[in-house]
Structure formats: structure tokens, C-alpha cells
PDB file of C-alpha atoms in Angstrom:
ATOM      1  CA  MET A  27     -77.771-258.369  28.563  1.00 40.00           C
ATOM      2  CA  PHE A  28     -81.349-259.389  28.194  1.00 37.00           C
ATOM      3  CA  ALA A  29     -84.034-258.730  28.164  1.00 36.00           C
ATOM      4  CA  LYS A  30     -87.819-277.091  25.313  1.00 35.00           C
ATOM      5  CA  ARG A  31     -92.006-278.624  20.104  1.00 33.00           C
ATOM      6  CA  SER A  32     -93.313-280.960  18.812  1.00 33.00           C
ATOM      7  CA  ALA A  33     -96.679-282.174  20.021  1.00 33.00           C
ATOM      8  CA  VAL A  34     -95.296-285.635  19.327  1.00 37.00           C
ATOM      9  CA  PRO A  35     -94.041-287.349  22.513  1.00 40.00           C
ATOM     10  CA  LYS A  36     -90.282-287.595  22.841  1.00 44.00           C
ATOM     11  CA  THR A  37     -90.295-291.374  22.588  1.00 39.00           C
ATOM     12  CA  LEU A  38     -92.317-291.259  19.376  1.00 38.00           C
ATOM     13  CA  ALA A  39     -90.086-288.596  17.916  1.00 43.00           C
ATOM     14  CA  ILE A  40     -87.028-290.691  18.613  1.00 40.00           C
ATOM     15  CA  ALA A  41     -88.724-293.761  17.159  1.00 42.00           C
ATOM     16  CA  ALA A  42     -89.567-291.795  14.041  1.00 41.00           C
ATOM     17  CA  ILE A  43     -85.956-290.782  13.584  1.00 43.00           C
ATOM     18  CA  GLY A  44     -84.957-294.419  13.909  1.00 46.00           C
ATOM     19  CA  ALA A  45     -87.542-295.475  11.335  1.00 43.00           C
ATOM     20  CA  LEU A  46     -86.312-292.858   8.881  1.00 41.00           C
ATOM     21  CA  ALA A  47     -82.760-294.042   9.334  1.00 43.00           C
ATOM     22  CA  LEU A  48     -83.783-297.624   8.576  1.00 41.00           C
ATOM     23  CA  SER A  49     -85.805-296.664   5.515  1.00 41.00           C
ATOM     24  CA  ALA A  50     -82.881-294.670   4.185  1.00 43.00           C
ATOM     25  CA  CYS A  51     -80.838-297.818   4.350  1.00 43.00           C
ATOM     26  CA  GLY A  52     -83.342-299.803   2.331  1.00 44.00           C
ATOM     27  CA  GLY A  53     -84.020-302.033   5.309  1.00 45.00           C
ATOM     28  CA  SER A  54     -80.359-302.893   5.751  1.00 44.00           C
ATOM     29  CA  ASP A  55     -78.742-303.024   9.163  1.00 49.00           C
ATOM     30  CA  GLU A  56     -75.903-300.882   7.819  1.00 47.00           C
ATOM     31  CA  PRO A  57     -76.243-297.086   8.306  1.00 45.00           C
ATOM     32  CA  ALA A  58     -76.207-294.802   5.287  1.00 47.00           C
ATOM     33  CA  ALA A  59     -72.741-293.594   4.399  1.00 48.00           C
ATOM     34  CA  ASP A  60     -71.920-290.074   5.509  1.00 58.00           C
ATOM     35  CA  GLU A  61     -69.750-288.426   2.880  1.00 66.00           C
ATOM     36  CA  SER A  62     -69.244-285.164   4.796  1.00 69.00           C
ATOM     37  CA  GLY A  63     -66.446-286.548   6.982  1.00 84.00           C
ATOM     38  CA  LEU A  64     -68.305-285.234  10.015  1.00 93.00           C
ATOM     39  CA  GLY A  65     -69.729-288.558  11.174  1.00 92.00           C
ATOM     40  CA  LEU A  66     -73.331-287.356  10.874  1.00 97.00           C
ATOM     41  CA  VAL A  67     -76.291-289.461  11.986  1.00 96.00           C
ATOM     42  CA  ALA A  68     -78.074-288.758   8.697  1.00 96.00           C
ATOM     43  CA  GLU A  69     -76.306-287.765   5.505  1.00 95.00           C
ATOM     44  CA  GLY A  70     -77.085-284.228   4.454  1.00 96.00           C
ATOM     45  CA  SER A  71     -78.563-283.222   7.806  1.00 97.00           C
ATOM     46  CA  LEU A  72     -77.365-281.788  11.096  1.00 98.00           C
ATOM     47  CA  THR A  73     -79.471-283.647  13.654  1.00 98.00           C
ATOM     48  CA  VAL A  74     -79.935-281.681  16.858  1.00 98.00           C
ATOM     49  CA  CYS A  75     -81.229-282.956  20.200  1.00 98.00           C
ATOM     50  CA  SER A  76     -83.057-280.463  22.401  1.00 98.00           C
ATOM     51  CA  ASP A  77     -85.406-280.484  25.392  1.00 96.00           C
ATOM     52  CA  ILE A  78     -88.465-278.589  24.143  1.00 95.00           C
ATOM     53  CA  PRO A  79     -90.049-276.269  25.147  1.00 92.00           C
ATOM     54  CA  TYR A  80     -87.609-274.043  26.966  1.00 93.00           C
ATOM     55  CA  ALA A  81     -88.395-270.568  25.690  1.00 93.00           C
ATOM     56  CA  PRO A  82     -86.759-268.372  24.587  1.00 95.00           C
ATOM     57  CA  PHE A  83     -84.080-270.888  23.620  1.00 97.00           C
ATOM     58  CA  GLU A  84     -86.211-273.620  22.024  1.00 97.00           C
ATOM     59  CA  TYR A  85     -89.952-273.859  21.477  1.00 96.00           C
ATOM     60  CA  GLU A  86     -92.531-274.492  18.769  1.00 95.00           C
ATOM     61  CA  GLU A  87     -94.279-271.706  16.906  1.00 95.00           C
ATOM     62  CA  ASP A  88     -96.584-272.199  13.908  1.00 95.00           C
ATOM     63  CA  GLY A  89     -95.335-275.758  13.509  1.00 92.00           C
ATOM     64  CA  GLU A  90     -91.676-274.755  13.403  1.00 94.00           C
ATOM     65  CA  TYR A  91     -88.902-275.066  15.945  1.00 96.00           C
ATOM     66  CA  VAL A  92     -87.671-271.602  16.872  1.00 97.00           C
ATOM     67  CA  GLY A  93     -85.795-269.875  19.673  1.00 97.00           C
ATOM     68  CA  PHE A  94     -82.281-268.599  20.179  1.00 98.00           C
ATOM     69  CA  ASP A  95     -80.673-272.068  20.113  1.00 98.00           C
ATOM     70  CA  MET A  96     -82.767-273.256  17.180  1.00 98.00           C
ATOM     71  CA  ASP A  97     -82.136-270.168  15.075  1.00 98.00           C
ATOM     72  CA  LEU A  98     -78.406-270.409  15.713  1.00 98.00           C
ATOM     73  CA  MET A  99     -78.427-274.125  14.851  1.00 98.00           C
ATOM     74  CA  ARG A 100     -80.380-273.436  11.672  1.00 98.00           C
ATOM     75  CA  ALA A 101     -77.875-270.786  10.610  1.00 98.00           C
ATOM     76  CA  ILE A 102     -74.972-273.108  11.452  1.00 98.00           C
ATOM     77  CA  ALA A 103     -76.524-275.953   9.446  1.00 98.00           C
ATOM     78  CA  THR A 104     -77.079-273.626   6.484  1.00 98.00           C
ATOM     79  CA  GLY A 105     -73.456-272.509   6.621  1.00 97.00           C
ATOM     80  CA  MET A 106     -72.422-276.168   6.511  1.00 97.00           C
ATOM     81  CA  ASP A 107     -74.751-276.868   3.535  1.00 97.00           C
ATOM     82  CA  LEU A 108     -76.869-279.161   5.707  1.00 97.00           C
ATOM     83  CA  GLU A 109     -80.557-279.437   6.537  1.00 97.00           C
ATOM     84  CA  LEU A 110     -81.589-279.040  10.176  1.00 98.00           C
ATOM     85  CA  GLU A 111     -83.357-281.956  11.900  1.00 98.00           C
ATOM     86  CA  VAL A 112     -84.506-281.665  15.529  1.00 97.00           C
ATOM     87  CA  VAL A 113     -85.178-284.472  18.017  1.00 97.00           C
ATOM     88  CA  ASP A 114     -87.026-283.629  21.252  1.00 96.00           C
ATOM     89  CA  VAL A 115     -85.381-285.429  24.182  1.00 96.00           C
ATOM     90  CA  GLY A 116     -85.258-285.211  27.963  1.00 94.00           C
ATOM     91  CA  PHE A 117     -82.686-282.865  29.419  1.00 94.00           C
ATOM     92  CA  ASP A 118     -81.114-285.444  31.758  1.00 92.00           C
ATOM     93  CA  GLY A 119     -80.240-287.742  28.862  1.00 94.00           C
ATOM     94  CA  LEU A 120     -78.858-284.838  26.896  1.00 95.00           C
ATOM     95  CA  ALA A 121     -76.756-283.258  29.625  1.00 94.00           C
ATOM     96  CA  SER A 122     -75.344-286.651  30.627  1.00 94.00           C
ATOM     97  CA  GLY A 123     -74.307-287.390  27.042  1.00 95.00           C
ATOM     98  CA  ALA A 124     -76.486-290.541  26.867  1.00 96.00           C
ATOM     99  CA  VAL A 125     -78.561-289.539  23.814  1.00 96.00           C
ATOM    100  CA  LEU A 126     -75.485-288.401  21.908  1.00 97.00           C
ATOM    101  CA  SER A 127     -73.568-291.587  22.730  1.00 95.00           C
ATOM    102  CA  ALA A 128     -76.601-293.590  21.582  1.00 96.00           C
ATOM    103  CA  GLY A 129     -76.388-291.921  18.168  1.00 95.00           C
ATOM    104  CA  GLN A 130     -79.780-290.209  18.358  1.00 96.00           C
ATOM    105  CA  CYS A 131     -78.303-286.940  17.149  1.00 97.00           C
ATOM    106  CA  ASP A 132     -75.112-285.170  16.152  1.00 98.00           C
ATOM    107  CA  ILE A 133     -75.203-282.291  18.595  1.00 98.00           C
ATOM    108  CA  GLY A 134     -77.125-281.032  21.607  1.00 98.00           C
ATOM    109  CA  ALA A 135     -78.583-277.519  21.707  1.00 98.00           C
ATOM    110  CA  SER A 136     -80.678-276.907  24.798  1.00 97.00           C
ATOM    111  CA  ALA A 137     -79.311-274.061  26.922  1.00 96.00           C
ATOM    112  CA  ILE A 138     -76.661-276.451  28.252  1.00 96.00           C
ATOM    113  CA  THR A 139     -74.344-274.823  30.748  1.00 95.00           C
ATOM    114  CA  ILE A 140     -70.717-275.844  30.330  1.00 96.00           C
ATOM    115  CA  THR A 141     -69.503-277.494  33.530  1.00 95.00           C
ATOM    116  CA  GLU A 142     -66.485-279.607  34.444  1.00 94.00           C
ATOM    117  CA  GLU A 143     -68.773-282.508  35.380  1.00 94.00           C
ATOM    118  CA  ARG A 144     -70.573-282.462  32.025  1.00 96.00           C
ATOM    119  CA  ALA A 145     -67.277-282.043  30.180  1.00 96.00           C
ATOM    120  CA  GLU A 146     -66.270-285.479  31.456  1.00 95.00           C
ATOM    121  CA  ASN A 147     -68.853-287.001  29.067  1.00 95.00           C
ATOM    122  CA  LEU A 148     -69.375-284.251  26.487  1.00 97.00           C
ATOM    123  CA  ALA A 149     -67.320-282.038  24.227  1.00 98.00           C
ATOM    124  CA  PHE A 150     -68.505-278.434  24.058  1.00 98.00           C
ATOM    125  CA  THR A 151     -68.271-275.774  21.402  1.00 98.00           C
ATOM    126  CA  GLU A 152     -67.013-272.325  22.225  1.00 97.00           C
ATOM    127  CA  PRO A 153     -69.488-270.602  24.588  1.00 97.00           C
ATOM    128  CA  TYR A 154     -72.304-268.808  22.781  1.00 97.00           C
ATOM    129  CA  TYR A 155     -74.309-267.320  25.664  1.00 96.00           C
ATOM    130  CA  ASP A 156     -73.671-265.945  29.182  1.00 93.00           C
ATOM    131  CA  SER A 157     -76.460-266.649  31.658  1.00 90.00           C
ATOM    132  CA  LEU A 158     -77.651-265.709  35.144  1.00 93.00           C
ATOM    133  CA  GLN A 159     -79.848-267.622  37.574  1.00 96.00           C
ATOM    134  CA  SER A 160     -82.968-265.959  38.974  1.00 97.00           C
ATOM    135  CA  LEU A 161     -85.838-266.313  41.420  1.00 98.00           C
ATOM    136  CA  LEU A 162     -89.384-266.028  40.035  1.00 98.00           C
ATOM    137  CA  VAL A 163     -92.240-265.310  42.470  1.00 98.00           C
ATOM    138  CA  PRO A 164     -95.832-263.995  42.369  1.00 98.00           C
ATOM    139  CA  VAL A 165     -95.940-260.185  42.405  1.00 97.00           C
ATOM    140  CA  ASP A 166     -97.529-260.173  45.858  1.00 97.00           C
ATOM    141  CA  SER A 167     -94.987-262.616  47.336  1.00 97.00           C
ATOM    142  CA  GLU A 168     -92.984-261.705  50.424  1.00 96.00           C
ATOM    143  CA  VAL A 169     -90.024-263.660  49.032  1.00 97.00           C
ATOM    144  CA  ALA A 170     -87.462-261.105  47.961  1.00 97.00           C
ATOM    145  CA  SER A 171     -84.247-263.080  48.302  1.00 97.00           C
ATOM    146  CA  ILE A 172     -82.995-266.630  48.473  1.00 97.00           C
ATOM    147  CA  ASP A 173     -82.850-266.339  52.270  1.00 97.00           C
ATOM    148  CA  ASP A 174     -86.601-265.662  52.326  1.00 98.00           C
ATOM    149  CA  LEU A 175     -87.178-269.221  51.093  1.00 98.00           C
ATOM    150  CA  ALA A 176     -86.664-270.496  54.642  1.00 97.00           C
ATOM    151  CA  GLY A 177     -89.619-272.762  55.432  1.00 97.00           C
ATOM    152  CA  GLU A 178     -90.901-272.405  51.843  1.00 97.00           C
ATOM    153  CA  SER A 179     -90.773-274.636  48.764  1.00 98.00           C
ATOM    154  CA  VAL A 180     -88.916-273.751  45.576  1.00 98.00           C
ATOM    155  CA  GLY A 181     -89.179-275.414  42.157  1.00 98.00           C
ATOM    156  CA  VAL A 182     -86.181-276.282  39.991  1.00 98.00           C
ATOM    157  CA  GLN A 183     -85.602-278.211  36.786  1.00 95.00           C
ATOM    158  CA  ALA A 184     -83.996-281.596  37.470  1.00 94.00           C
ATOM    159  CA  GLY A 185     -80.428-282.045  36.325  1.00 91.00           C
ATOM    160  CA  THR A 186     -79.745-278.360  35.714  1.00 93.00           C
ATOM    161  CA  THR A 187     -77.186-275.984  37.158  1.00 93.00           C
ATOM    162  CA  GLY A 188     -80.159-274.111  38.613  1.00 95.00           C
ATOM    163  CA  GLU A 189     -80.974-277.153  40.725  1.00 96.00           C
ATOM    164  CA  THR A 190     -77.353-277.413  41.857  1.00 95.00           C
ATOM    165  CA  TYR A 191     -77.186-273.725  42.763  1.00 96.00           C
ATOM    166  CA  THR A 192     -80.481-273.931  44.646  1.00 97.00           C
ATOM    167  CA  ARG A 193     -79.562-276.951  46.742  1.00 97.00           C
ATOM    168  CA  GLU A 194     -76.224-275.377  47.639  1.00 97.00           C
ATOM    169  CA  ASN A 195     -77.592-271.970  48.608  1.00 97.00           C
ATOM    170  CA  VAL A 196     -81.131-272.134  50.029  1.00 97.00           C
ATOM    171  CA  PRO A 197     -81.739-272.262  53.794  1.00 97.00           C
ATOM    172  CA  ALA A 198     -81.617-275.739  55.319  1.00 97.00           C
ATOM    173  CA  ASP A 199     -85.376-275.876  55.891  1.00 97.00           C
ATOM    174  CA  THR A 200     -86.289-275.002  52.293  1.00 98.00           C
ATOM    175  CA  GLU A 201     -88.061-277.752  50.340  1.00 98.00           C
ATOM    176  CA  VAL A 202     -86.486-278.085  46.901  1.00 98.00           C
ATOM    177  CA  VAL A 203     -88.860-279.728  44.406  1.00 98.00           C
ATOM    178  CA  ALA A 204     -87.385-280.920  41.082  1.00 97.00           C
ATOM    179  CA  PHE A 205     -89.507-281.062  37.907  1.00 96.00           C
ATOM    180  CA  PRO A 206     -88.608-282.529  34.503  1.00 93.00           C
ATOM    181  CA  SER A 207     -89.075-279.294  32.545  1.00 91.00           C
ATOM    182  CA  ASP A 208     -90.022-275.640  32.718  1.00 93.00           C
ATOM    183  CA  ALA A 209     -93.605-276.461  31.729  1.00 92.00           C
ATOM    184  CA  GLU A 210     -94.160-278.480  34.906  1.00 95.00           C
ATOM    185  CA  LEU A 211     -92.226-275.914  36.944  1.00 95.00           C
ATOM    186  CA  TYR A 212     -94.386-273.018  35.842  1.00 96.00           C
ATOM    187  CA  SER A 213     -97.601-274.997  36.301  1.00 97.00           C
ATOM    188  CA  ALA A 214     -96.561-275.797  39.882  1.00 98.00           C
ATOM    189  CA  LEU A 215     -95.998-272.121  40.598  1.00 98.00           C
ATOM    190  CA  GLN A 216     -99.352-271.192  39.053  1.00 97.00           C
ATOM    191  CA  ALA A 217    -101.076-273.842  41.169  1.00 97.00           C
ATOM    192  CA  GLY A 218     -99.390-272.570  44.327  1.00 97.00           C
ATOM    193  CA  ASN A 219     -97.537-275.835  44.863  1.00 98.00           C
ATOM    194  CA  VAL A 220     -94.223-274.001  45.135  1.00 98.00           C
ATOM    195  CA  ALA A 221     -93.537-270.506  46.392  1.00 98.00           C
ATOM    196  CA  ALA A 222     -90.914-269.705  43.769  1.00 98.00           C
ATOM    197  CA  ILE A 223     -88.929-270.984  40.793  1.00 98.00           C
ATOM    198  CA  LEU A 224     -85.156-270.753  40.592  1.00 98.00           C
ATOM    199  CA  GLN A 225     -83.764-271.185  37.076  1.00 96.00           C
ATOM    200  CA  ASP A 226     -82.131-269.357  34.162  1.00 94.00           C
ATOM    201  CA  LEU A 227     -83.057-265.690  34.008  1.00 94.00           C
ATOM    202  CA  PRO A 228     -84.215-265.513  30.359  1.00 92.00           C
ATOM    203  CA  VAL A 229     -86.647-268.395  30.922  1.00 94.00           C
ATOM    204  CA  ASN A 230     -88.058-266.843  34.076  1.00 95.00           C
ATOM    205  CA  LEU A 231     -88.327-263.472  32.337  1.00 93.00           C
ATOM    206  CA  ALA A 232     -90.695-265.018  29.798  1.00 91.00           C
ATOM    207  CA  HIS A 233     -93.073-265.769  32.696  1.00 95.00           C
ATOM    208  CA  THR A 234     -93.262-262.120  33.778  1.00 95.00           C
ATOM    209  CA  GLU A 235     -94.891-260.781  30.633  1.00 90.00           C
ATOM    210  CA  ASP A 236     -98.482-260.782  31.934  1.00 92.00           C
ATOM    211  CA  GLY A 237     -97.549-258.995  35.154  1.00 95.00           C
ATOM    212  CA  THR A 238     -98.570-261.843  37.477  1.00 97.00           C
ATOM    213  CA  TYR A 239     -95.015-262.883  38.344  1.00 98.00           C
ATOM    214  CA  THR A 240     -91.810-260.976  38.900  1.00 98.00           C
ATOM    215  CA  ILE A 241     -88.074-261.565  39.248  1.00 97.00           C
ATOM    216  CA  ALA A 242     -87.280-261.250  42.954  1.00 97.00           C
ATOM    217  CA  ALA A 243     -83.536-261.749  42.650  1.00 97.00           C
ATOM    218  CA  GLU A 244     -80.786-262.463  40.139  1.00 96.00           C
ATOM    219  CA  PHE A 245     -77.656-264.512  40.841  1.00 96.00           C
ATOM    220  CA  GLU A 246     -74.255-264.147  39.183  1.00 93.00           C
ATOM    221  CA  THR A 247     -73.018-267.700  38.593  1.00 91.00           C
ATOM    222  CA  ASP A 248     -70.555-267.188  35.703  1.00 91.00           C
ATOM    223  CA  GLU A 249     -72.466-269.701  33.570  1.00 92.00           C
ATOM    224  CA  GLN A 250     -71.937-270.048  29.842  1.00 96.00           C
ATOM    225  CA  TYR A 251     -73.893-272.183  27.379  1.00 97.00           C
ATOM    226  CA  GLY A 252     -72.267-274.379  24.765  1.00 98.00           C
ATOM    227  CA  PHE A 253     -73.514-276.777  22.085  1.00 98.00           C
ATOM    228  CA  ALA A 254     -72.544-280.355  22.993  1.00 98.00           C
ATOM    229  CA  THR A 255     -71.175-283.317  21.044  1.00 98.00           C
ATOM    230  CA  THR A 256     -69.801-286.725  21.979  1.00 97.00           C
ATOM    231  CA  LYS A 257     -66.584-286.682  23.941  1.00 94.00           C
ATOM    232  CA  GLU A 258     -64.668-288.688  21.338  1.00 93.00           C
ATOM    233  CA  GLY A 259     -65.035-288.954  17.562  1.00 93.00           C
ATOM    234  CA  SER A 260     -66.671-285.550  17.009  1.00 95.00           C
ATOM    235  CA  GLU A 261     -63.559-283.450  16.577  1.00 96.00           C
ATOM    236  CA  GLU A 262     -64.292-282.537  12.930  1.00 97.00           C
ATOM    237  CA  LEU A 263     -67.921-281.694  13.691  1.00 97.00           C
ATOM    238  CA  LEU A 264     -66.963-279.587  16.697  1.00 97.00           C
ATOM    239  CA  ALA A 265     -64.420-277.654  14.657  1.00 97.00           C
ATOM    240  CA  ALA A 266     -66.970-277.051  11.869  1.00 97.00           C
ATOM    241  CA  VAL A 267     -69.608-275.753  14.302  1.00 98.00           C
ATOM    242  CA  ASN A 268     -67.087-273.481  16.006  1.00 98.00           C
ATOM    243  CA  GLU A 269     -66.090-272.142  12.597  1.00 98.00           C
ATOM    244  CA  GLN A 270     -69.723-271.335  11.812  1.00 98.00           C
ATOM    245  CA  LEU A 271     -70.235-269.682  15.210  1.00 98.00           C
ATOM    246  CA  ALA A 272     -67.247-267.443  14.562  1.00 98.00           C
ATOM    247  CA  GLU A 273     -68.558-266.585  11.099  1.00 98.00           C
ATOM    248  CA  LEU A 274     -72.002-265.694  12.509  1.00 98.00           C
ATOM    249  CA  ARG A 275     -70.372-263.334  14.973  1.00 97.00           C
ATOM    250  CA  ASP A 276     -68.170-261.774  12.299  1.00 97.00           C
ATOM    251  CA  ASN A 277     -70.953-261.171   9.780  1.00 97.00           C
ATOM    252  CA  GLY A 278     -73.428-259.808  12.319  1.00 96.00           C
ATOM    253  CA  GLU A 279     -75.981-262.617  12.035  1.00 98.00           C
ATOM    254  CA  TYR A 280     -75.359-263.712  15.635  1.00 97.00           C
ATOM    255  CA  ASP A 281     -76.330-260.245  16.836  1.00 96.00           C
ATOM    256  CA  GLU A 282     -79.469-260.259  14.677  1.00 96.00           C
ATOM    257  CA  ILE A 283     -80.569-263.582  16.157  1.00 97.00           C
ATOM    258  CA  TYR A 284     -79.664-262.455  19.671  1.00 95.00           C
ATOM    259  CA  ASN A 285     -81.686-259.266  19.351  1.00 94.00           C
ATOM    260  CA  THR A 286     -84.700-261.248  18.204  1.00 94.00           C
ATOM    261  CA  TYR A 287     -84.988-262.904  21.606  1.00 93.00           C
ATOM    262  CA  PHE A 288     -83.267-260.609  24.109  1.00 89.00           C
ATOM    263  CA  SER A 289     -83.322-256.927  24.897  1.00 69.00           C
ATOM    264  CA  GLU A 290     -81.506-254.723  27.370  1.00 53.00           C
TER     265      GLU A 290
END
């Protein structure tokens, strides 16, 4: 089946959210009451943390956050009679549960693979996407498999399941170079600083559109993405999001959103 946006720095975006929260309280140290029963960061809004850009799951287009994750989150928020607010954060802090525990957002949506390790600190919704890993190389590269990376360098995104898979499977003399996001990864490949990129297939596919790069190999890893909440205290929110996911599948809207970003 196929086929992180703001220009504002992450720290400023987070600071802005904090400032809005304070102003909503009239300068009081007490947070605004949330009458939804969902324990939301901001009343009337579903606040989502995401590492942007990470197309096709989350990116900015014409001043709006879009992508498969963002469109699903927007539809879920609408179904819950909430506005959607997005906070751009680093992936490490999101996947570890740190930004959620700090109360920066209600839920994480950033192509987060469900793993046992992450589930120790996060609660996940029902899976909403099945993913593969893949190897992206220049079209004239002699690298055709993971074994061909012997003596070469390969780029990965730090803290991801792609990094874990790479370190566990590449030849011993392969140099694995971790970058904070896909933007830095792709730039390193373009500059010739790495011979290949190993990460989620849909993201690598987006880099093949101009014909300069190609997918050398795909890897079945049985990965599934889930939206993430805090481990404790988010039971009502988790149930509400799962209910909306099920409704989107039943009414066909999930398929419409899926087909917007992926093709056979």
C-alpha cells in the first residue's frame, strides 16, 4: 500500500503556546478549566505535538499544517467538536513521552511507531498505519541492498525505529550517521555526505519524485503507527480518539484521506 511547519522555531512555538495559556488564565497561575472531561491542555482545542516536516505525514503547505497525520487529527478534532492546535517539537522528546508529560500537548501525531519500549512511557491509540523501512540511494549508486553498505555511510533519523533497524542489520564496518530530522538527512544525501538513507518508505518515496534518487530496497518490519498520549490520566482522551478513528474508517473518510497521500 503506497504509493515534520511552521517557520517558527520549535522553542518559540512552545513558548507561544505557554504564553497563550497564561493569557487565557488572566495572568493567574491556575490553568483554565477544561469542561470536556478529557483533561485537555487548552479548553476547546485538541493540542497536537508533531515533529515537522516529515512529509507525507506532517508538513506545511500554504501556511497550513497538512499531511496524513495532520488531516486525520483535524478530522478527529472536528468529530470531537474541538479546534486543532499544533505544536512543532523534536521527535526524541515526543517519542520518549517528555513533551506530553510536560503538558505541552494532549496527543502526539508524528508517524510514531508503536513499540514495547515506547509503550512503557506512552499510551497508544489503535494503529492507524502500517509501514515499511526502505533504503534511498542516488540512481547511479551501486548500493542495491543493506549488505552493500559495507564500508559506506548511511543516514538515519535519531531516535526512530529506522535507526534501530539500521544499527542492528548493517555490516559491522558501516558508518551509521544520525540526524535530527528528515530535512538534515536528505541534505546530507544530496551533499554526498552519506551514501544512503534508511527510514520509513513513504518518506523516502517523496524524495524519488525528481528521478535523482531511487528506492534500492524495502524491509518488512511489521511496524504500525499510533497516536500517543500520556501513560496515565489520558484514558478518556484515548477512548475518544479511538472512537473517532473507528468512525472515520466506517464512514469512508479515512480512505479519502489515505488516498490523498498514498497510491498503489
